[in-house]
Short mmCIF file of C-alpha atoms and ligand atoms in Angstrom, two decimals:
data_model
loop_
_atom_site.label_atom_id
_atom_site.label_comp_id
_atom_site.label_asym_id
_atom_site.label_seq_id
_atom_site.Cartn_x
_atom_site.Cartn_y
_atom_site.Cartn_z
CA MET A 1 9.82 -21.36 15.11
CA THR A 2 6.87 -23.65 15.65
CA THR A 3 3.36 -22.30 15.92
CA THR A 4 0.89 -23.47 18.47
CA PRO A 5 -1.29 -26.30 17.15
CA SER A 6 -4.46 -24.84 18.61
CA PHE A 7 -4.97 -22.18 15.89
CA GLU A 8 -5.56 -22.42 12.14
CA GLN A 9 -6.59 -20.29 9.17
CA HIS A 10 -10.14 -20.83 8.12
CA CYS A 11 -12.12 -19.62 5.07
CA ILE A 12 -15.14 -17.59 6.22
CA GLU A 13 -17.34 -18.60 3.24
CA PRO A 14 -20.05 -20.96 4.56
CA ALA A 15 -19.94 -23.07 1.38
CA CYS A 16 -16.16 -23.56 1.63
CA ARG A 17 -14.81 -23.44 5.21
CA SER A 18 -11.41 -24.75 4.06
CA ARG A 19 -8.72 -24.84 6.72
CA TYR A 20 -5.04 -24.00 6.38
CA ASP A 21 -1.99 -24.16 8.58
CA LEU A 22 -0.78 -20.87 10.11
CA THR A 23 2.50 -21.14 8.26
CA GLU A 24 0.85 -20.84 4.84
CA PRO A 25 1.51 -17.28 3.60
CA ILE A 26 -1.96 -16.82 2.09
CA TYR A 27 -4.28 -13.80 2.32
CA VAL A 28 -7.50 -15.25 0.89
CA CYS A 29 -8.70 -18.82 0.50
CA PRO A 30 -6.75 -20.47 -2.36
CA ARG A 31 -9.85 -22.55 -3.19
CA CYS A 32 -12.63 -19.94 -3.30
CA ALA A 33 -10.92 -16.53 -2.75
CA GLY A 34 -12.95 -16.01 0.45
CA LEU A 35 -11.49 -14.04 3.36
CA LEU A 36 -9.62 -15.93 6.05
CA ASP A 37 -10.17 -15.91 9.80
CA ILE A 38 -7.76 -17.29 12.34
CA THR A 39 -9.70 -19.55 14.67
CA TRP A 40 -8.80 -21.70 17.63
CA THR A 41 -9.43 -25.42 17.50
CA HIS A 42 -9.68 -25.56 21.28
CA ALA A 43 -10.08 -22.67 23.72
CA PRO A 44 -7.15 -21.46 25.87
CA PRO A 45 -6.37 -23.73 28.83
CA HIS A 46 -7.35 -21.23 31.53
CA ASP A 47 -10.54 -20.36 33.34
CA ASN A 48 -11.86 -16.83 32.85
CA TYR A 49 -10.97 -15.69 36.36
CA THR A 50 -7.33 -16.68 35.81
CA LEU A 51 -7.20 -15.09 32.36
CA ARG A 52 -8.51 -11.75 33.64
CA ALA A 53 -6.07 -11.75 36.56
CA LEU A 54 -3.14 -12.75 34.32
CA TRP A 55 -3.87 -10.01 31.76
CA ARG A 56 -4.29 -7.38 34.48
CA ALA A 57 -1.11 -8.43 36.34
CA ARG A 58 0.97 -8.00 33.20
CA THR A 59 0.26 -4.24 33.16
CA THR A 60 2.66 -3.86 36.09
CA SER A 61 5.41 -6.03 34.57
CA GLN A 62 8.52 -4.65 32.87
CA ALA A 63 8.84 -7.44 30.28
CA ALA A 64 8.28 -6.22 26.68
CA ARG A 65 5.64 -8.84 25.89
CA ASP A 66 3.71 -7.90 29.04
CA ARG A 67 3.95 -4.13 28.52
CA SER A 68 2.44 -4.36 25.05
CA GLY A 69 -1.33 -3.90 25.18
CA VAL A 70 -1.55 -6.48 22.40
CA TRP A 71 0.79 -9.22 23.61
CA ARG A 72 -0.46 -9.19 27.18
CA PHE A 73 -3.52 -10.95 25.72
CA ARG A 74 -1.29 -13.56 24.06
CA GLU A 75 -3.35 -16.57 25.24
CA LEU A 76 -5.77 -15.56 22.45
CA LEU A 77 -3.09 -14.91 19.81
CA PRO A 78 -1.93 -17.57 17.32
CA PHE A 79 1.75 -17.85 18.25
CA ALA A 80 4.08 -20.18 20.07
CA ARG A 81 4.81 -19.09 23.62
CA ASP A 82 8.47 -18.32 22.86
CA VAL A 83 7.88 -16.33 19.66
CA SER A 84 10.24 -13.40 19.19
CA ILE A 85 7.83 -10.47 19.02
CA VAL A 86 8.24 -7.18 17.14
CA SER A 87 6.77 -4.59 19.47
CA LEU A 88 6.83 -0.86 20.20
CA ASN A 89 4.71 -1.06 23.39
CA GLU A 90 1.53 -0.61 21.38
CA GLY A 91 -1.96 -0.70 22.82
CA ASN A 92 -2.95 0.19 26.41
CA THR A 93 -4.62 3.28 24.96
CA PRO A 94 -6.83 5.63 27.00
CA LEU A 95 -10.61 5.60 27.24
CA TYR A 96 -11.66 9.21 27.79
CA ASP A 97 -14.93 10.69 29.01
CA ALA A 98 -15.85 13.42 26.54
CA THR A 99 -18.47 15.72 28.00
CA ARG A 100 -18.60 18.28 25.18
CA CYS A 101 -18.93 15.50 22.63
CA ALA A 102 -21.76 13.95 24.68
CA ALA A 103 -23.60 17.29 24.82
CA TYR A 104 -23.05 17.77 21.09
CA CYS A 105 -24.61 14.34 20.43
CA GLN A 106 -27.39 14.98 22.98
CA ILE A 107 -26.59 11.91 25.05
CA ASP A 108 -25.74 11.63 28.75
CA SER A 109 -22.18 10.41 28.28
CA LEU A 110 -19.76 9.43 25.55
CA GLN A 111 -16.40 7.70 25.85
CA LEU A 112 -13.63 7.92 23.29
CA LYS A 113 -11.20 5.01 22.88
CA HIS A 114 -8.17 6.83 21.50
CA GLN A 115 -6.16 4.58 19.23
CA GLY A 116 -4.22 7.65 18.11
CA ALA A 117 -2.26 7.21 21.34
CA ASN A 118 -0.34 4.30 19.78
CA PRO A 119 3.40 4.58 18.99
CA THR A 120 2.97 5.76 15.39
CA GLY A 121 -0.25 7.64 16.16
CA SER A 122 -2.88 5.29 14.78
CA PHE A 123 -4.77 2.05 15.48
CA LYS A 124 -2.69 0.27 12.83
CA ASP A 125 0.07 -0.46 15.35
CA THR A 126 -2.02 -3.03 17.24
CA GLY A 127 -2.36 -5.05 14.04
CA MET A 128 1.10 -4.37 12.72
CA THR A 129 2.95 -5.76 15.75
CA VAL A 130 1.26 -9.11 15.07
CA ALA A 131 1.55 -9.06 11.25
CA VAL A 132 5.25 -8.17 11.34
CA THR A 133 5.88 -10.77 14.04
CA GLN A 134 4.29 -13.32 11.67
CA ALA A 135 6.49 -11.97 8.85
CA ARG A 136 9.47 -12.77 11.06
CA VAL A 137 8.09 -16.26 11.87
CA LEU A 138 7.75 -16.94 8.14
CA GLY A 139 11.22 -15.56 7.39
CA ALA A 140 9.84 -12.87 5.03
CA ARG A 141 12.49 -10.74 3.29
CA LEU A 142 10.21 -7.91 2.17
CA VAL A 143 6.99 -6.66 3.76
CA ALA A 144 4.64 -4.42 1.81
CA CYS A 145 1.28 -2.67 1.87
CA ALA A 146 -0.93 -0.23 -0.01
CA SER A 147 -1.97 2.67 2.14
CA THR A 148 -3.78 5.95 2.62
CA GLY A 149 -0.95 6.79 5.06
CA ASN A 150 -1.39 5.26 8.49
CA THR A 151 -0.75 1.65 7.52
CA ALA A 152 2.36 2.91 5.73
CA ALA A 153 3.66 4.80 8.78
CA SER A 154 2.97 1.85 11.05
CA LEU A 155 4.46 -0.81 8.80
CA ALA A 156 7.54 1.34 8.18
CA ALA A 157 8.18 1.54 11.93
CA TYR A 158 7.61 -2.14 12.71
CA ALA A 159 9.61 -3.31 9.68
CA ALA A 160 12.49 -1.12 10.85
CA ARG A 161 12.29 -2.69 14.33
CA ALA A 162 12.27 -6.16 12.77
CA ASN A 163 15.06 -5.31 10.34
CA ILE A 164 12.98 -6.44 7.38
CA ALA A 165 12.95 -4.47 4.11
CA CYS A 166 9.72 -2.56 3.55
CA ALA A 167 7.92 -1.18 0.50
CA ILE A 168 4.74 0.85 0.66
CA MET A 169 2.49 1.90 -2.16
CA VAL A 170 0.58 5.15 -1.86
CA PRO A 171 -1.57 7.22 -4.23
CA THR A 172 0.49 10.24 -5.31
CA GLY A 173 -0.57 13.48 -3.64
CA GLN A 174 -3.32 11.87 -1.56
CA VAL A 175 -1.49 11.10 1.67
CA SER A 176 -1.04 13.66 4.45
CA HIS A 177 2.46 15.10 4.83
CA ALA A 178 2.76 13.86 8.40
CA LYS A 179 2.08 10.23 7.48
CA LEU A 180 4.43 10.32 4.52
CA ALA A 181 7.11 11.92 6.69
CA GLN A 182 6.83 9.07 9.18
CA ALA A 183 7.25 6.40 6.50
CA LEU A 184 10.29 8.19 5.04
CA ASP A 185 11.91 8.69 8.40
CA TYR A 186 11.46 5.03 9.40
CA GLY A 187 13.29 4.06 6.21
CA ALA A 188 10.55 2.45 4.13
CA LYS A 189 10.76 2.64 0.34
CA VAL A 190 7.77 4.77 -0.59
CA LEU A 191 6.36 4.02 -4.04
CA GLU A 192 4.01 6.71 -5.30
CA ILE A 193 1.47 5.48 -7.84
CA ASP A 194 -0.91 7.39 -10.10
CA GLY A 195 -4.46 6.52 -9.13
CA ASN A 196 -6.11 6.06 -5.77
CA PHE A 197 -5.84 3.70 -2.78
CA ASP A 198 -7.97 1.08 -4.51
CA SER A 199 -5.65 0.91 -7.51
CA CYS A 200 -2.63 0.60 -5.17
CA MET A 201 -4.41 -2.20 -3.30
CA ARG A 202 -5.26 -4.09 -6.50
CA GLU A 203 -1.69 -3.76 -7.74
CA ILE A 204 -0.05 -4.98 -4.55
CA ARG A 205 -2.46 -7.89 -4.11
CA GLU A 206 -1.58 -9.15 -7.57
CA LEU A 207 2.12 -8.68 -6.88
CA SER A 208 1.81 -10.65 -3.63
CA GLU A 209 0.62 -13.77 -5.46
CA ASP A 210 4.10 -15.02 -6.39
CA GLY A 211 5.51 -14.78 -2.86
CA LEU A 212 7.94 -11.91 -3.54
CA ILE A 213 6.41 -9.83 -0.75
CA TYR A 214 4.62 -10.50 2.49
CA LEU A 215 1.46 -8.39 2.34
CA VAL A 216 0.34 -6.81 5.60
CA ASN A 217 -2.81 -4.91 4.68
CA SER A 218 -5.81 -5.84 6.80
CA ILE A 219 -6.76 -8.56 4.33
CA ASN A 220 -3.96 -10.43 6.12
CA PRO A 221 -5.76 -12.20 8.99
CA PHE A 222 -2.80 -11.69 11.35
CA ARG A 223 -3.47 -7.92 11.24
CA ILE A 224 -7.00 -8.59 12.47
CA GLU A 225 -5.65 -10.78 15.28
CA GLY A 226 -3.70 -7.81 16.65
CA GLN A 227 -6.52 -5.33 16.21
CA LYS A 228 -9.06 -7.62 17.92
CA THR A 229 -7.18 -7.15 21.22
CA VAL A 230 -8.55 -3.60 21.38
CA ALA A 231 -11.93 -5.19 22.11
CA PHE A 232 -10.32 -7.12 25.00
CA GLU A 233 -8.68 -3.97 26.34
CA LEU A 234 -11.91 -1.98 26.06
CA ALA A 235 -13.95 -4.66 27.85
CA GLU A 236 -11.31 -4.74 30.59
CA GLN A 237 -11.42 -0.93 30.94
CA LEU A 238 -15.20 -1.19 31.37
CA GLY A 239 -14.89 -3.82 34.11
CA TRP A 240 -15.62 -6.70 31.68
CA ASN A 241 -18.76 -5.03 30.46
CA VAL A 242 -19.45 -3.82 26.95
CA PRO A 243 -21.02 -0.54 25.84
CA ASP A 244 -24.49 -0.59 24.30
CA HIS A 245 -22.99 0.95 21.16
CA LEU A 246 -19.50 0.85 19.68
CA VAL A 247 -19.00 3.20 16.74
CA VAL A 248 -16.09 2.84 14.31
CA PRO A 249 -15.06 4.68 11.12
CA GLY A 250 -15.16 2.56 7.96
CA GLY A 251 -12.58 2.58 5.17
CA ASN A 252 -11.06 -0.73 4.12
CA LEU A 253 -13.18 -2.24 6.93
CA GLY A 254 -10.47 -4.15 8.79
CA ASN A 255 -11.02 -2.35 12.07
CA SER A 256 -14.75 -3.00 12.32
CA SER A 257 -14.06 -6.64 11.38
CA ALA A 258 -11.49 -6.88 14.17
CA PHE A 259 -13.82 -5.47 16.81
CA GLY A 260 -16.48 -7.97 15.74
CA LYS A 261 -14.02 -10.83 16.07
CA GLY A 262 -12.62 -9.64 19.40
CA PHE A 263 -15.99 -9.30 21.06
CA ARG A 264 -17.20 -12.57 19.52
CA GLU A 265 -14.25 -14.39 21.09
CA LEU A 266 -14.85 -12.82 24.50
CA PHE A 267 -18.51 -13.79 24.26
CA ALA A 268 -17.65 -17.37 23.24
CA LEU A 269 -15.36 -17.67 26.27
CA GLY A 270 -17.99 -16.19 28.61
CA LEU A 271 -15.75 -13.22 29.42
CA ILE A 272 -18.59 -10.85 28.45
CA LYS A 273 -22.32 -11.48 28.73
CA ARG A 274 -23.50 -9.77 25.54
CA MET A 275 -22.19 -8.10 22.38
CA PRO A 276 -22.13 -4.33 21.81
CA ARG A 277 -23.98 -3.04 18.76
CA ILE A 278 -21.18 -2.28 16.31
CA SER A 279 -21.94 0.58 13.91
CA VAL A 280 -19.74 1.79 11.07
CA VAL A 281 -19.64 5.35 9.77
CA GLN A 282 -18.40 6.29 6.30
CA ALA A 283 -17.83 9.64 4.59
CA VAL A 284 -20.69 10.22 2.16
CA GLY A 285 -18.37 10.35 -0.88
CA ALA A 286 -16.68 7.04 -0.05
CA ALA A 287 -19.52 4.89 1.22
CA PRO A 288 -19.90 1.63 -0.74
CA PHE A 289 -20.48 -0.34 2.47
CA ALA A 290 -23.26 2.00 3.63
CA SER A 291 -24.96 1.66 0.22
CA TYR A 292 -24.72 -2.11 0.37
CA PHE A 293 -26.02 -2.26 3.92
CA SER A 294 -29.08 -0.14 3.22
CA GLU A 295 -29.83 -2.22 0.12
CA PHE A 296 -29.46 -5.41 2.16
CA ILE A 297 -31.87 -4.17 4.83
CA GLN A 298 -34.49 -3.41 2.15
CA ARG A 299 -33.94 -6.39 -0.17
CA PRO A 300 -31.68 -9.02 1.44
CA ASP A 301 -31.98 -11.46 -1.46
CA GLU A 302 -31.01 -9.01 -4.15
CA ALA A 303 -28.29 -6.93 -2.47
CA THR A 304 -24.93 -6.93 -4.20
CA PHE A 305 -21.81 -5.09 -3.14
CA VAL A 306 -20.84 -2.42 -5.68
CA ASP A 307 -17.48 -0.63 -5.40
CA GLU A 308 -17.42 3.17 -5.51
CA PRO A 309 -15.23 3.94 -8.56
CA HIS A 310 -14.52 7.57 -7.58
CA PRO A 311 -14.31 7.78 -3.79
CA HIS A 312 -13.87 11.30 -2.46
CA THR A 313 -13.57 12.84 1.00
CA LEU A 314 -11.21 15.21 2.79
CA ALA A 315 -10.86 12.45 5.40
CA SER A 316 -8.11 10.99 3.21
CA ALA A 317 -7.54 7.97 5.49
CA ILE A 318 -10.94 6.55 4.46
CA LYS A 319 -10.99 7.63 0.82
CA ILE A 320 -11.62 4.03 -0.26
CA GLY A 321 -14.10 2.68 -2.78
CA ALA A 322 -13.34 -1.05 -2.84
CA PRO A 323 -12.97 -2.19 0.79
CA VAL A 324 -11.44 -5.66 0.88
CA SER A 325 -12.81 -6.77 4.26
CA TRP A 326 -16.46 -5.87 3.77
CA PRO A 327 -17.85 -9.41 4.30
CA LYS A 328 -16.21 -9.58 7.75
CA ALA A 329 -17.39 -6.06 8.64
CA PHE A 330 -20.89 -6.94 7.48
CA ARG A 331 -20.88 -9.95 9.80
CA ALA A 332 -19.80 -7.74 12.73
CA VAL A 333 -22.50 -5.13 12.13
CA TYR A 334 -25.34 -7.46 11.15
CA GLU A 335 -24.80 -9.99 13.94
CA THR A 336 -24.75 -7.27 16.58
CA GLY A 337 -27.73 -5.25 15.32
CA GLY A 338 -25.60 -2.21 14.44
CA GLN A 339 -25.96 0.31 11.63
CA VAL A 340 -23.91 1.54 8.71
CA LEU A 341 -24.37 5.23 7.98
CA THR A 342 -22.81 8.15 6.17
CA VAL A 343 -21.88 11.64 7.29
CA SER A 344 -21.14 14.74 5.21
CA GLU A 345 -17.85 16.62 4.97
CA GLN A 346 -19.34 19.44 7.06
CA GLU A 347 -20.52 16.99 9.74
CA ILE A 348 -17.06 15.40 9.91
CA ALA A 349 -15.33 18.78 10.21
CA ASP A 350 -17.67 20.03 12.95
CA ALA A 351 -17.46 16.80 14.95
CA LYS A 352 -13.68 16.93 14.71
CA ALA A 353 -13.62 20.44 16.18
CA ILE A 354 -15.89 19.30 19.04
CA ILE A 355 -13.56 16.36 19.80
CA GLY A 356 -10.72 18.88 19.83
CA SER A 357 -12.64 21.15 22.19
CA ASP A 358 -12.76 18.29 24.70
CA GLY A 359 -8.94 18.48 24.76
CA ILE A 360 -8.64 15.19 22.92
CA GLY A 361 -8.47 15.73 19.15
CA CYS A 362 -8.17 13.23 16.31
CA GLU A 363 -7.68 13.07 12.57
CA PRO A 364 -10.66 13.71 10.25
CA ALA A 365 -11.50 10.03 9.56
CA SER A 366 -11.88 9.38 13.30
CA ALA A 367 -14.39 12.20 13.67
CA THR A 368 -16.91 10.35 11.50
CA THR A 369 -17.75 8.46 14.71
CA VAL A 370 -18.95 11.45 16.73
CA ALA A 371 -20.73 12.85 13.66
CA GLY A 372 -22.42 9.45 13.25
CA ILE A 373 -23.39 9.20 16.92
CA LYS A 374 -25.04 12.64 16.71
CA LYS A 375 -27.07 11.37 13.74
CA LEU A 376 -28.01 8.09 15.42
CA SER A 377 -29.06 9.94 18.55
CA SER A 378 -31.23 12.43 16.59
CA ALA A 379 -32.86 9.49 14.79
CA GLY A 380 -33.64 7.76 18.11
CA GLU A 381 -31.30 4.85 17.28
CA ILE A 382 -29.17 5.69 20.32
CA ARG A 383 -31.03 6.61 23.53
CA ALA A 384 -29.60 9.34 25.77
CA ASP A 385 -29.03 6.93 28.68
CA GLU A 386 -27.25 4.23 26.69
CA THR A 387 -23.50 3.67 26.96
CA VAL A 388 -21.60 4.68 23.84
CA VAL A 389 -17.94 4.32 22.88
CA ALA A 390 -16.48 5.94 19.76
CA VAL A 391 -13.18 4.65 18.44
CA LEU A 392 -10.77 7.43 17.47
CA THR A 393 -8.39 5.85 14.99
CA GLY A 394 -5.72 8.50 14.46
CA HIS A 395 -3.92 11.36 16.20
CA LEU A 396 -4.78 15.03 15.66
CA LEU A 397 -1.27 15.73 14.35
CA LYS A 398 -1.69 13.29 11.46
CA ASP A 399 -3.33 16.00 9.36
CA THR A 400 -2.69 19.52 10.64
CA ASP A 401 -3.29 21.09 7.23
CA TYR A 402 -6.98 20.17 7.51
CA VAL A 403 -7.17 21.53 11.06
CA ASN A 404 -5.56 24.87 10.28
CA LYS A 405 -7.77 25.34 7.25
CA TYR A 406 -10.94 24.59 9.23
CA HIS A 407 -10.09 27.04 11.99
CA THR A 408 -9.18 29.76 9.49
CA ASN A 409 -12.33 29.19 7.41
CA SER A 410 -10.48 28.07 4.30
CA LEU A 411 -11.37 24.37 4.12
CA VAL A 412 -12.90 23.38 0.79
CA ASP A 413 -14.10 19.85 -0.03
CA ASP A 414 -13.28 17.81 -3.15
CA ASP A 415 -16.38 19.17 -4.93
CA GLY A 416 -15.26 22.76 -4.38
CA GLN A 417 -17.81 23.27 -1.60
CA ALA A 418 -16.61 25.50 1.27
CA ILE A 419 -16.77 23.94 4.74
CA VAL A 420 -18.19 26.45 7.23
CA ASP A 421 -16.04 26.94 10.36
CA ARG A 422 -19.02 26.57 12.72
CA TYR A 423 -16.74 25.75 15.65
CA GLY A 424 -13.72 27.57 14.28
CA ASN A 425 -11.10 29.01 16.61
CA PRO A 426 -8.92 31.27 14.44
CA PRO A 427 -5.74 32.85 15.77
CA LEU A 428 -5.99 36.52 16.67
CA ARG A 429 -3.41 38.85 15.14
CA ILE A 430 -2.29 41.36 17.79
CA SER A 431 -1.11 44.59 16.22
CA GLY A 432 -2.23 47.07 18.89
CA GLY A 433 0.60 46.41 21.36
CA ARG A 434 0.37 45.92 25.12
CA ASP A 435 -3.03 47.67 25.49
CA GLN A 436 -4.76 45.38 23.03
CA LEU A 437 -3.06 42.34 24.58
CA ARG A 438 -4.25 43.30 28.08
CA ASP A 439 -7.72 43.89 26.75
CA VAL A 440 -7.88 40.49 25.07
CA LEU A 441 -6.50 38.71 28.13
CA ALA A 442 -8.94 40.51 30.44
CA ARG A 443 -11.86 39.35 28.31
CA LEU A 444 -10.55 35.78 28.31
CA ALA A 445 -10.25 35.82 32.11
CA MET A 446 -13.89 36.89 32.58
N1 F0G B 1 -9.25 5.86 10.47
C1 F0G B 1 -7.97 6.07 10.11
C2 F0G B 1 -7.23 7.16 10.77
C3 F0G B 1 -7.39 5.25 9.12
O1 F0G B 1 -6.12 5.44 8.79
C4 F0G B 1 -8.16 4.24 8.52
C5 F0G B 1 -7.60 3.39 7.47
C6 F0G B 1 -9.48 4.08 8.95
C7 F0G B 1 -9.99 4.91 9.92
C8 F0G B 1 -10.35 3.02 8.39
O2 F0G B 1 -10.05 1.80 8.96
O3 F0G B 1 -9.65 0.57 6.87
O4 F0G B 1 -9.90 -0.63 9.02
O5 F0G B 1 -11.86 0.48 7.96
N2 F0G B 1 -6.48 3.56 6.93
C9 F0G B 1 -5.83 2.64 6.01
C10 F0G B 1 -4.41 3.05 5.73
C11 F0G B 1 -6.62 2.27 4.85
O6 F0G B 1 -3.86 2.71 4.69
O7 F0G B 1 -3.81 3.70 6.59
P1 F0G B 1 -10.39 0.46 8.16
#
């Protein structure tokens, strides 16, 4: 398979800027260890009007590469036209109006881009379809990742579709049952390691250096290429406008990096007129990026990124202390005038229940967004009349243990602190027969 000559891999470090062919299976710059971006050497050979019409027309096609919400934007993806894609019809996710969430955040309106509506229930699928397609292009025999659960579930599914062996490394006892169940069912070899996500990540990165595995964590720039298409889809859903604010949860920081890249490309092509402010929200116990950002704002010359050695949060998806993509995420936030902030375990749990009460729901990590928007709005950083989109990254059913505990007032955080069920909705045990039932139903109908 030949790759299109108009794309290349490119070190993001200003002092290096080395360039590499797309077929080189590298994850960071071999010269300086900087992160890699995939960039185009010349823009796609279409005018913007044609591109918009082409992308829109594909939504009514039956062809697999058109039905995918990632591959329908293929003019901006680094592959040959005839590449054999690995797809599960990912993308094309809904953008919901959430009135209860808006009221909770004291703003006029709030839209939720629900990436939990992807085939394996998280945003990872939009990146994985591209990374596993590249694995196929390179002839990889084994794909692998470290994961807090969603990357594992997604990779397991796409590797199965591609018929490529798959190994995933997870921290023992720290991944939700639902995510683990997905990976097992899709046939991945699950390797449970003592330690946390960061130790799994370190281990697998070192193991990837001799070429035994093809690593598909978000340090792999092909993952970011897939995830950037969510920015395209969102802009399209908003009539080729952007919101004033886009708010994303932050863990390993691939997703925020991808949104930055996606919107930057649309802006460079003239498909949008301005950039949204991209803000990242972290759980307070796993917030090395927020610490760095606030230090940078105060003392830009002295700020250094310090990993969090003991990350902790009940939002297990973002329990990460050494995020690999932070320089790209920093670029996305800083260039767009966004913020990086933290929210408490209680704030996450309450925001999650409010998102549920809108009939939408999400997993705990995703709810950092609404909790963060409430904080930004109270601080006057978001005005009531501004347009705001929160990205929900995972499906409600990814972590039902958390949900049931919250609604039955038995959720306790990692420090032993009880989470109060402020918006709890516990089940009601009916022991008084038909009379009690009628009574309860009559009150509900009032
Ligand atoms: N939300 C969910 C539901 C996630 O699963 C993750 C990351 C994030 C947010 C954070 O996104 O890493 O791009 O900043 N989950 C990874 C995993 C780490 O292994 O599934 P990020």
